[in-house]
mmCIF file of C-alpha atoms in Angstrom:
data_model
loop_
_atom_site.group_PDB
_atom_site.id
_atom_site.type_symbol
_atom_site.label_atom_id
_atom_site.label_comp_id
_atom_site.label_asym_id
_atom_site.label_seq_id
_atom_site.Cartn_x
_atom_site.Cartn_y
_atom_site.Cartn_z
ATOM 1 C CA GLU A 12 27.856 -30.938 -16.736
ATOM 2 C CA VAL A 13 27.003 -28.186 -14.261
ATOM 3 C CA ARG A 14 25.908 -29.796 -11.019
ATOM 4 C CA LEU A 15 24.935 -28.734 -7.509
ATOM 5 C CA VAL A 16 24.474 -31.332 -4.776
ATOM 6 C CA GLU A 17 23.088 -30.339 -1.377
ATOM 7 C CA SER A 18 23.610 -32.311 1.800
ATOM 8 C CA GLY A 19 23.271 -31.930 5.546
ATOM 9 C CA GLY A 20 19.511 -31.895 5.923
ATOM 10 C CA GLY A 21 17.742 -33.878 8.596
ATOM 11 C CA LEU A 22 15.527 -33.828 11.646
ATOM 12 C CA VAL A 23 16.381 -31.351 14.383
ATOM 13 C CA LYS A 24 14.583 -30.085 17.486
ATOM 14 C CA PRO A 25 13.447 -26.461 17.794
ATOM 15 C CA GLY A 26 16.343 -24.334 18.946
ATOM 16 C CA GLY A 27 18.865 -26.709 17.406
ATOM 17 C CA SER A 28 21.425 -26.182 14.679
ATOM 18 C CA LEU A 29 22.206 -27.672 11.301
ATOM 19 C CA ARG A 30 24.794 -26.984 8.615
ATOM 20 C CA LEU A 31 23.875 -27.445 4.989
ATOM 21 C CA SER A 32 26.477 -27.932 2.286
ATOM 22 C CA CYS A 33 26.318 -27.592 -1.476
ATOM 23 C CA ALA A 34 28.997 -29.195 -3.629
ATOM 24 C CA ALA A 35 29.443 -27.578 -7.024
ATOM 25 C CA SER A 36 30.991 -29.105 -10.124
ATOM 26 C CA GLY A 37 31.185 -28.544 -13.860
ATOM 27 C CA PHE A 38 31.823 -24.786 -13.715
ATOM 28 C CA THR A 39 34.254 -22.213 -12.284
ATOM 29 C CA PHE A 40 32.666 -21.911 -8.854
ATOM 30 C CA ARG A 41 34.668 -18.839 -7.775
ATOM 31 C CA SER A 42 33.194 -16.808 -10.658
ATOM 32 C CA PHE A 43 29.546 -17.062 -9.651
ATOM 33 C CA SER A 44 27.349 -15.817 -6.842
ATOM 34 C CA MET A 45 25.390 -18.464 -4.956
ATOM 35 C CA ASN A 46 22.032 -18.625 -3.232
ATOM 36 C CA TRP A 47 19.902 -20.650 -0.859
ATOM 37 C CA VAL A 48 16.177 -20.880 -1.568
ATOM 38 C CA ARG A 49 13.695 -22.930 0.449
ATOM 39 C CA GLN A 50 10.286 -24.382 -0.171
ATOM 40 C CA THR A 51 7.822 -25.416 2.486
ATOM 41 C CA PRO A 52 5.867 -28.583 1.577
ATOM 42 C CA GLY A 53 3.076 -27.668 -0.771
ATOM 43 C CA LYS A 54 4.026 -23.992 -0.762
ATOM 44 C CA GLY A 55 6.003 -21.591 -2.913
ATOM 45 C CA LEU A 56 9.652 -20.654 -3.169
ATOM 46 C CA GLU A 57 11.228 -18.412 -0.533
ATOM 47 C CA TRP A 58 14.641 -16.866 -0.993
ATOM 48 C CA VAL A 59 16.870 -17.348 2.069
ATOM 49 C CA SER A 60 20.317 -15.913 1.402
ATOM 50 C CA SER A 61 22.834 -14.923 -1.273
ATOM 51 C CA ILE A 62 26.602 -14.509 -1.402
ATOM 52 C CA SER A 63 28.726 -12.906 -4.083
ATOM 53 C CA SER A 64 31.527 -14.753 -5.827
ATOM 54 C CA SER A 65 34.207 -13.307 -3.528
ATOM 55 C CA SER A 66 32.012 -13.293 -0.396
ATOM 56 C CA SER A 67 32.123 -9.484 -0.356
ATOM 57 C CA TYR A 68 28.349 -9.124 -0.547
ATOM 58 C CA ILE A 69 26.006 -11.177 1.609
ATOM 59 C CA TYR A 70 22.245 -10.834 1.938
ATOM 60 C CA TYR A 71 19.648 -12.528 4.116
ATOM 61 C CA ALA A 72 15.890 -12.723 4.222
ATOM 62 C CA ASP A 73 14.464 -10.991 7.289
ATOM 63 C CA SER A 74 13.013 -14.325 8.418
ATOM 64 C CA VAL A 75 16.490 -15.814 8.929
ATOM 65 C CA LYS A 76 18.652 -12.764 9.665
ATOM 66 C CA GLY A 77 20.667 -13.241 12.818
ATOM 67 C CA ARG A 78 20.077 -17.003 12.866
ATOM 68 C CA PHE A 79 21.498 -18.240 9.551
ATOM 69 C CA THR A 80 24.975 -17.660 8.126
ATOM 70 C CA ILE A 81 25.911 -18.215 4.503
ATOM 71 C CA SER A 82 29.504 -18.864 3.515
ATOM 72 C CA ARG A 83 31.542 -20.382 0.728
ATOM 73 C CA ASP A 84 34.923 -21.992 0.185
ATOM 74 C CA ASN A 85 36.029 -21.344 -3.374
ATOM 75 C CA ALA A 86 38.994 -23.683 -2.982
ATOM 76 C CA LYS A 87 36.602 -26.523 -2.180
ATOM 77 C CA ASN A 88 33.867 -25.477 -4.653
ATOM 78 C CA SER A 89 31.410 -25.496 -1.789
ATOM 79 C CA LEU A 90 28.605 -23.359 -0.399
ATOM 80 C CA TYR A 91 27.348 -23.583 3.164
ATOM 81 C CA LEU A 92 24.400 -22.502 5.268
ATOM 82 C CA GLN A 93 24.822 -22.586 9.034
ATOM 83 C CA MET A 94 21.370 -22.605 10.605
ATOM 84 C CA ASN A 95 21.063 -21.843 14.312
ATOM 85 C CA SER A 96 18.082 -21.327 16.617
ATOM 86 C CA LEU A 97 15.947 -23.339 14.235
ATOM 87 C CA ARG A 98 12.189 -22.936 14.365
ATOM 88 C CA VAL A 99 9.343 -25.179 13.273
ATOM 89 C CA GLU A 100 8.655 -22.725 10.458
ATOM 90 C CA ASP A 101 12.138 -23.335 9.028
ATOM 91 C CA THR A 102 10.971 -26.804 7.963
ATOM 92 C CA ALA A 103 11.431 -26.923 4.191
ATOM 93 C CA VAL A 104 13.366 -28.289 1.270
ATOM 94 C CA TYR A 105 16.477 -26.152 0.911
ATOM 95 C CA TYR A 106 17.841 -25.606 -2.584
ATOM 96 C CA CYS A 107 21.267 -24.377 -3.509
ATOM 97 C CA ALA A 108 21.142 -22.246 -6.670
ATOM 98 C CA ARG A 109 23.855 -20.650 -8.769
ATOM 99 C CA GLY A 110 23.604 -16.978 -9.626
ATOM 100 C CA SER A 111 24.253 -16.202 -13.270
ATOM 101 C CA GLY A 112 26.818 -13.540 -12.414
ATOM 102 C CA GLN A 113 29.283 -12.534 -9.721
ATOM 103 C CA LEU A 114 26.873 -10.301 -7.819
ATOM 104 C CA PRO A 115 23.644 -11.646 -6.301
ATOM 105 C CA ALA A 116 21.649 -8.539 -7.109
ATOM 106 C CA ALA A 117 22.682 -8.417 -10.717
ATOM 107 C CA ASP A 118 21.611 -11.753 -12.108
ATOM 108 C CA GLY A 119 19.142 -14.411 -11.152
ATOM 109 C CA MET A 120 19.501 -18.073 -10.364
ATOM 110 C CA ASP A 121 20.178 -20.274 -13.353
ATOM 111 C CA VAL A 122 21.113 -23.704 -12.005
ATOM 112 C CA TRP A 123 19.494 -25.440 -9.049
ATOM 113 C CA GLY A 124 20.405 -28.458 -6.962
ATOM 114 C CA GLN A 125 17.942 -31.199 -6.123
ATOM 115 C CA GLY A 126 17.410 -29.937 -2.579
ATOM 116 C CA THR A 127 17.883 -31.255 0.932
ATOM 117 C CA THR A 128 15.073 -31.572 3.464
ATOM 118 C CA VAL A 129 15.201 -29.903 6.856
ATOM 119 C CA THR A 130 12.585 -30.857 9.418
ATOM 120 C CA VAL A 131 12.358 -28.948 12.684
ATOM 121 C CA SER A 132 10.161 -30.773 15.141
ATOM 122 C CA SER A 133 10.126 -31.825 18.767
ATOM 123 C CA GLN B 2 1.892 -12.938 1.183
ATOM 124 C CA SER B 3 4.371 -12.708 -1.678
ATOM 125 C CA VAL B 4 5.931 -9.442 -2.832
ATOM 126 C CA LEU B 5 5.263 -10.425 -6.443
ATOM 127 C CA THR B 6 1.671 -11.303 -7.275
ATOM 128 C CA GLN B 7 0.753 -14.195 -9.532
ATOM 129 C CA PRO B 8 -2.606 -15.861 -10.140
ATOM 130 C CA PRO B 9 -2.717 -19.127 -8.171
ATOM 131 C CA SER B 10 -3.920 -21.116 -11.158
ATOM 132 C CA ALA B 11 -4.173 -21.107 -14.930
ATOM 133 C CA SER B 12 -5.392 -23.648 -17.439
ATOM 134 C CA GLY B 13 -5.655 -24.375 -21.112
ATOM 135 C CA THR B 14 -6.259 -27.143 -23.583
ATOM 136 C CA PRO B 15 -3.530 -28.692 -25.729
ATOM 137 C CA GLY B 16 -2.440 -26.339 -28.487
ATOM 138 C CA GLN B 17 -3.787 -23.244 -26.773
ATOM 139 C CA ARG B 18 -1.808 -20.209 -25.686
ATOM 140 C CA VAL B 19 -1.800 -19.281 -22.000
ATOM 141 C CA THR B 20 -0.261 -16.351 -20.191
ATOM 142 C CA ILE B 21 0.734 -16.015 -16.560
ATOM 143 C CA SER B 22 1.064 -12.563 -15.062
ATOM 144 C CA CYS B 23 3.425 -11.306 -12.381
ATOM 145 C CA SER B 24 2.807 -7.958 -10.740
ATOM 146 C CA GLY B 25 5.366 -6.107 -8.665
ATOM 147 C CA SER B 26 6.487 -2.594 -7.889
ATOM 148 C CA SER B 27 9.038 0.032 -8.847
ATOM 149 C CA SER B 28 11.628 -1.439 -6.489
ATOM 150 C CA ASN B 29 11.623 -4.871 -8.098
ATOM 151 C CA ILE B 30 10.113 -5.500 -11.539
ATOM 152 C CA GLY B 31 10.085 -1.800 -12.344
ATOM 153 C CA THR B 32 13.863 -1.590 -11.960
ATOM 154 C CA ASN B 33 15.328 -5.060 -12.346
ATOM 155 C CA TYR B 34 15.204 -8.111 -14.550
ATOM 156 C CA VAL B 35 12.445 -10.680 -14.214
ATOM 157 C CA TYR B 36 13.131 -14.410 -14.144
ATOM 158 C CA TRP B 37 10.692 -17.270 -14.647
ATOM 159 C CA TYR B 38 11.030 -20.792 -13.297
ATOM 160 C CA GLN B 39 9.171 -24.002 -14.018
ATOM 161 C CA GLN B 40 8.808 -26.614 -11.313
ATOM 162 C CA LEU B 41 7.528 -30.017 -12.300
ATOM 163 C CA PRO B 42 6.041 -32.134 -9.492
ATOM 164 C CA GLY B 43 8.713 -33.488 -7.166
ATOM 165 C CA THR B 44 11.589 -31.753 -8.905
ATOM 166 C CA ALA B 45 13.756 -28.676 -8.436
ATOM 167 C CA PRO B 46 12.895 -25.408 -10.201
ATOM 168 C CA LYS B 47 14.259 -24.943 -13.712
ATOM 169 C CA LEU B 48 15.096 -21.601 -15.319
ATOM 170 C CA LEU B 49 12.708 -20.814 -18.179
ATOM 171 C CA ILE B 50 13.261 -17.107 -18.854
ATOM 172 C CA TYR B 51 16.047 -14.777 -17.740
ATOM 173 C CA ARG B 52 16.478 -11.022 -18.097
ATOM 174 C CA ASN B 53 12.773 -10.528 -18.864
ATOM 175 C CA ASN B 54 12.630 -12.279 -22.215
ATOM 176 C CA GLN B 55 15.717 -14.400 -22.810
ATOM 177 C CA ARG B 56 15.486 -18.159 -23.159
ATOM 178 C CA PRO B 57 18.269 -20.461 -21.944
ATOM 179 C CA SER B 58 19.417 -23.014 -24.473
ATOM 180 C CA GLY B 59 17.025 -25.944 -24.561
ATOM 181 C CA VAL B 60 13.900 -23.929 -23.758
ATOM 182 C CA PRO B 61 11.598 -23.991 -26.806
ATOM 183 C CA ASP B 62 10.632 -20.760 -28.543
ATOM 184 C CA ARG B 63 6.960 -21.399 -27.837
ATOM 185 C CA ILE B 64 7.796 -20.090 -24.369
ATOM 186 C CA SER B 65 8.313 -16.343 -24.099
ATOM 187 C CA GLY B 66 8.564 -13.612 -21.494
ATOM 188 C CA SER B 67 7.802 -9.912 -21.508
ATOM 189 C CA LYS B 68 7.896 -6.981 -19.133
ATOM 190 C CA SER B 69 6.119 -3.648 -19.051
ATOM 191 C CA GLY B 70 6.480 -1.208 -16.205
ATOM 192 C CA THR B 71 5.991 -3.058 -12.938
ATOM 193 C CA SER B 72 4.446 -6.177 -14.465
ATOM 194 C CA ALA B 73 5.713 -9.154 -16.384
ATOM 195 C CA SER B 74 4.162 -12.047 -18.243
ATOM 196 C CA LEU B 75 5.066 -15.555 -19.253
ATOM 197 C CA ALA B 76 3.409 -16.922 -22.371
ATOM 198 C CA ILE B 77 3.259 -20.541 -23.421
ATOM 199 C CA SER B 78 1.878 -21.292 -26.864
ATOM 200 C CA GLY B 79 1.114 -24.673 -28.365
ATOM 201 C CA LEU B 80 0.323 -25.951 -24.895
ATOM 202 C CA ARG B 81 1.399 -29.530 -24.181
ATOM 203 C CA SER B 82 0.624 -31.945 -21.356
ATOM 204 C CA GLU B 83 4.247 -31.750 -20.224
ATOM 205 C CA ASP B 84 3.783 -28.034 -19.530
ATOM 206 C CA GLU B 85 1.641 -28.911 -16.533
ATOM 207 C CA ALA B 86 3.701 -27.545 -13.654
ATOM 208 C CA ASP B 87 4.087 -24.697 -11.187
ATOM 209 C CA TYR B 88 5.524 -21.460 -12.536
ATOM 210 C CA TYR B 89 7.262 -18.780 -10.477
ATOM 211 C CA CYS B 90 8.439 -15.278 -11.304
ATOM 212 C CA ALA B 91 11.316 -13.644 -9.434
ATOM 213 C CA ALA B 92 13.156 -10.343 -9.316
ATOM 214 C CA TRP B 93 15.690 -8.544 -7.134
ATOM 215 C CA ASP B 94 14.097 -5.947 -4.871
ATOM 216 C CA ASP B 95 16.272 -2.875 -4.325
ATOM 217 C CA SER B 96 14.325 -1.698 -1.264
ATOM 218 C CA LEU B 97 14.491 -5.042 0.511
ATOM 219 C CA SER B 98 17.961 -6.001 -0.805
ATOM 220 C CA ALA B 99 16.455 -9.400 -1.404
ATOM 221 C CA TRP B 100 15.271 -11.729 -4.099
ATOM 222 C CA VAL B 101 11.499 -11.876 -4.173
ATOM 223 C CA PHE B 102 9.349 -14.566 -5.704
ATOM 224 C CA GLY B 103 5.764 -14.705 -6.819
ATOM 225 C CA GLY B 104 3.496 -17.112 -5.000
ATOM 226 C CA GLY B 105 3.482 -19.442 -7.986
ATOM 227 C CA THR B 106 0.919 -20.371 -10.607
ATOM 228 C CA LYS B 107 -0.238 -23.942 -11.066
ATOM 229 C CA LEU B 108 -0.788 -24.559 -14.771
ATOM 230 C CA THR B 109 -3.223 -27.316 -15.642
ATOM 231 C CA VAL B 110 -3.485 -28.725 -19.155
ATOM 232 C CA LEU B 111 -7.084 -29.845 -19.557
#
């Protein structure tokens, strides 16, 4: 069974940092691009970042560029999102999602995790 | 404001056919594949349609997708109560080098 499990969410003060993790299983992790997508309570989906299967191509939404860093460890079947300089508006459920191909721009997200909640508040 | 435009709501009675539109531009829908996701309350999004009109295994054939120019549509026929959910379209945007989503459409089965 293909599975993605996010962890690392929590409550953090504005300006703080948090590192999200996504553990993948049930598929050849190194062969697929990966993505982070977030959803503010009661609102729609917002793409955050994507990384290609070999980490050669990385993309960020303008809203997080310079503050968030996506990375992956193919040996550990894991995806990460380092979030620095967090803002109140970063409060959301963060989903890890598998791309259906090696390149983020080529194929969309086909498998999603259950999400982890990040709350930025003083 | 979302790059892709969807109607905020849609509705239908059981057995009816409903369509949800998704409007974009030449840099996203006009050039790249469209994806559709279903999100049931309190759950993660689920892929419904990929590459404009392809259904993943397990998605019934009463659900279909289409694309024409810079717009796309999701059609659900034989509407059922379990179809009540939020639906999102998505596409890669070449100008932004980003995935863009529609604002979502809340489908109500009356």
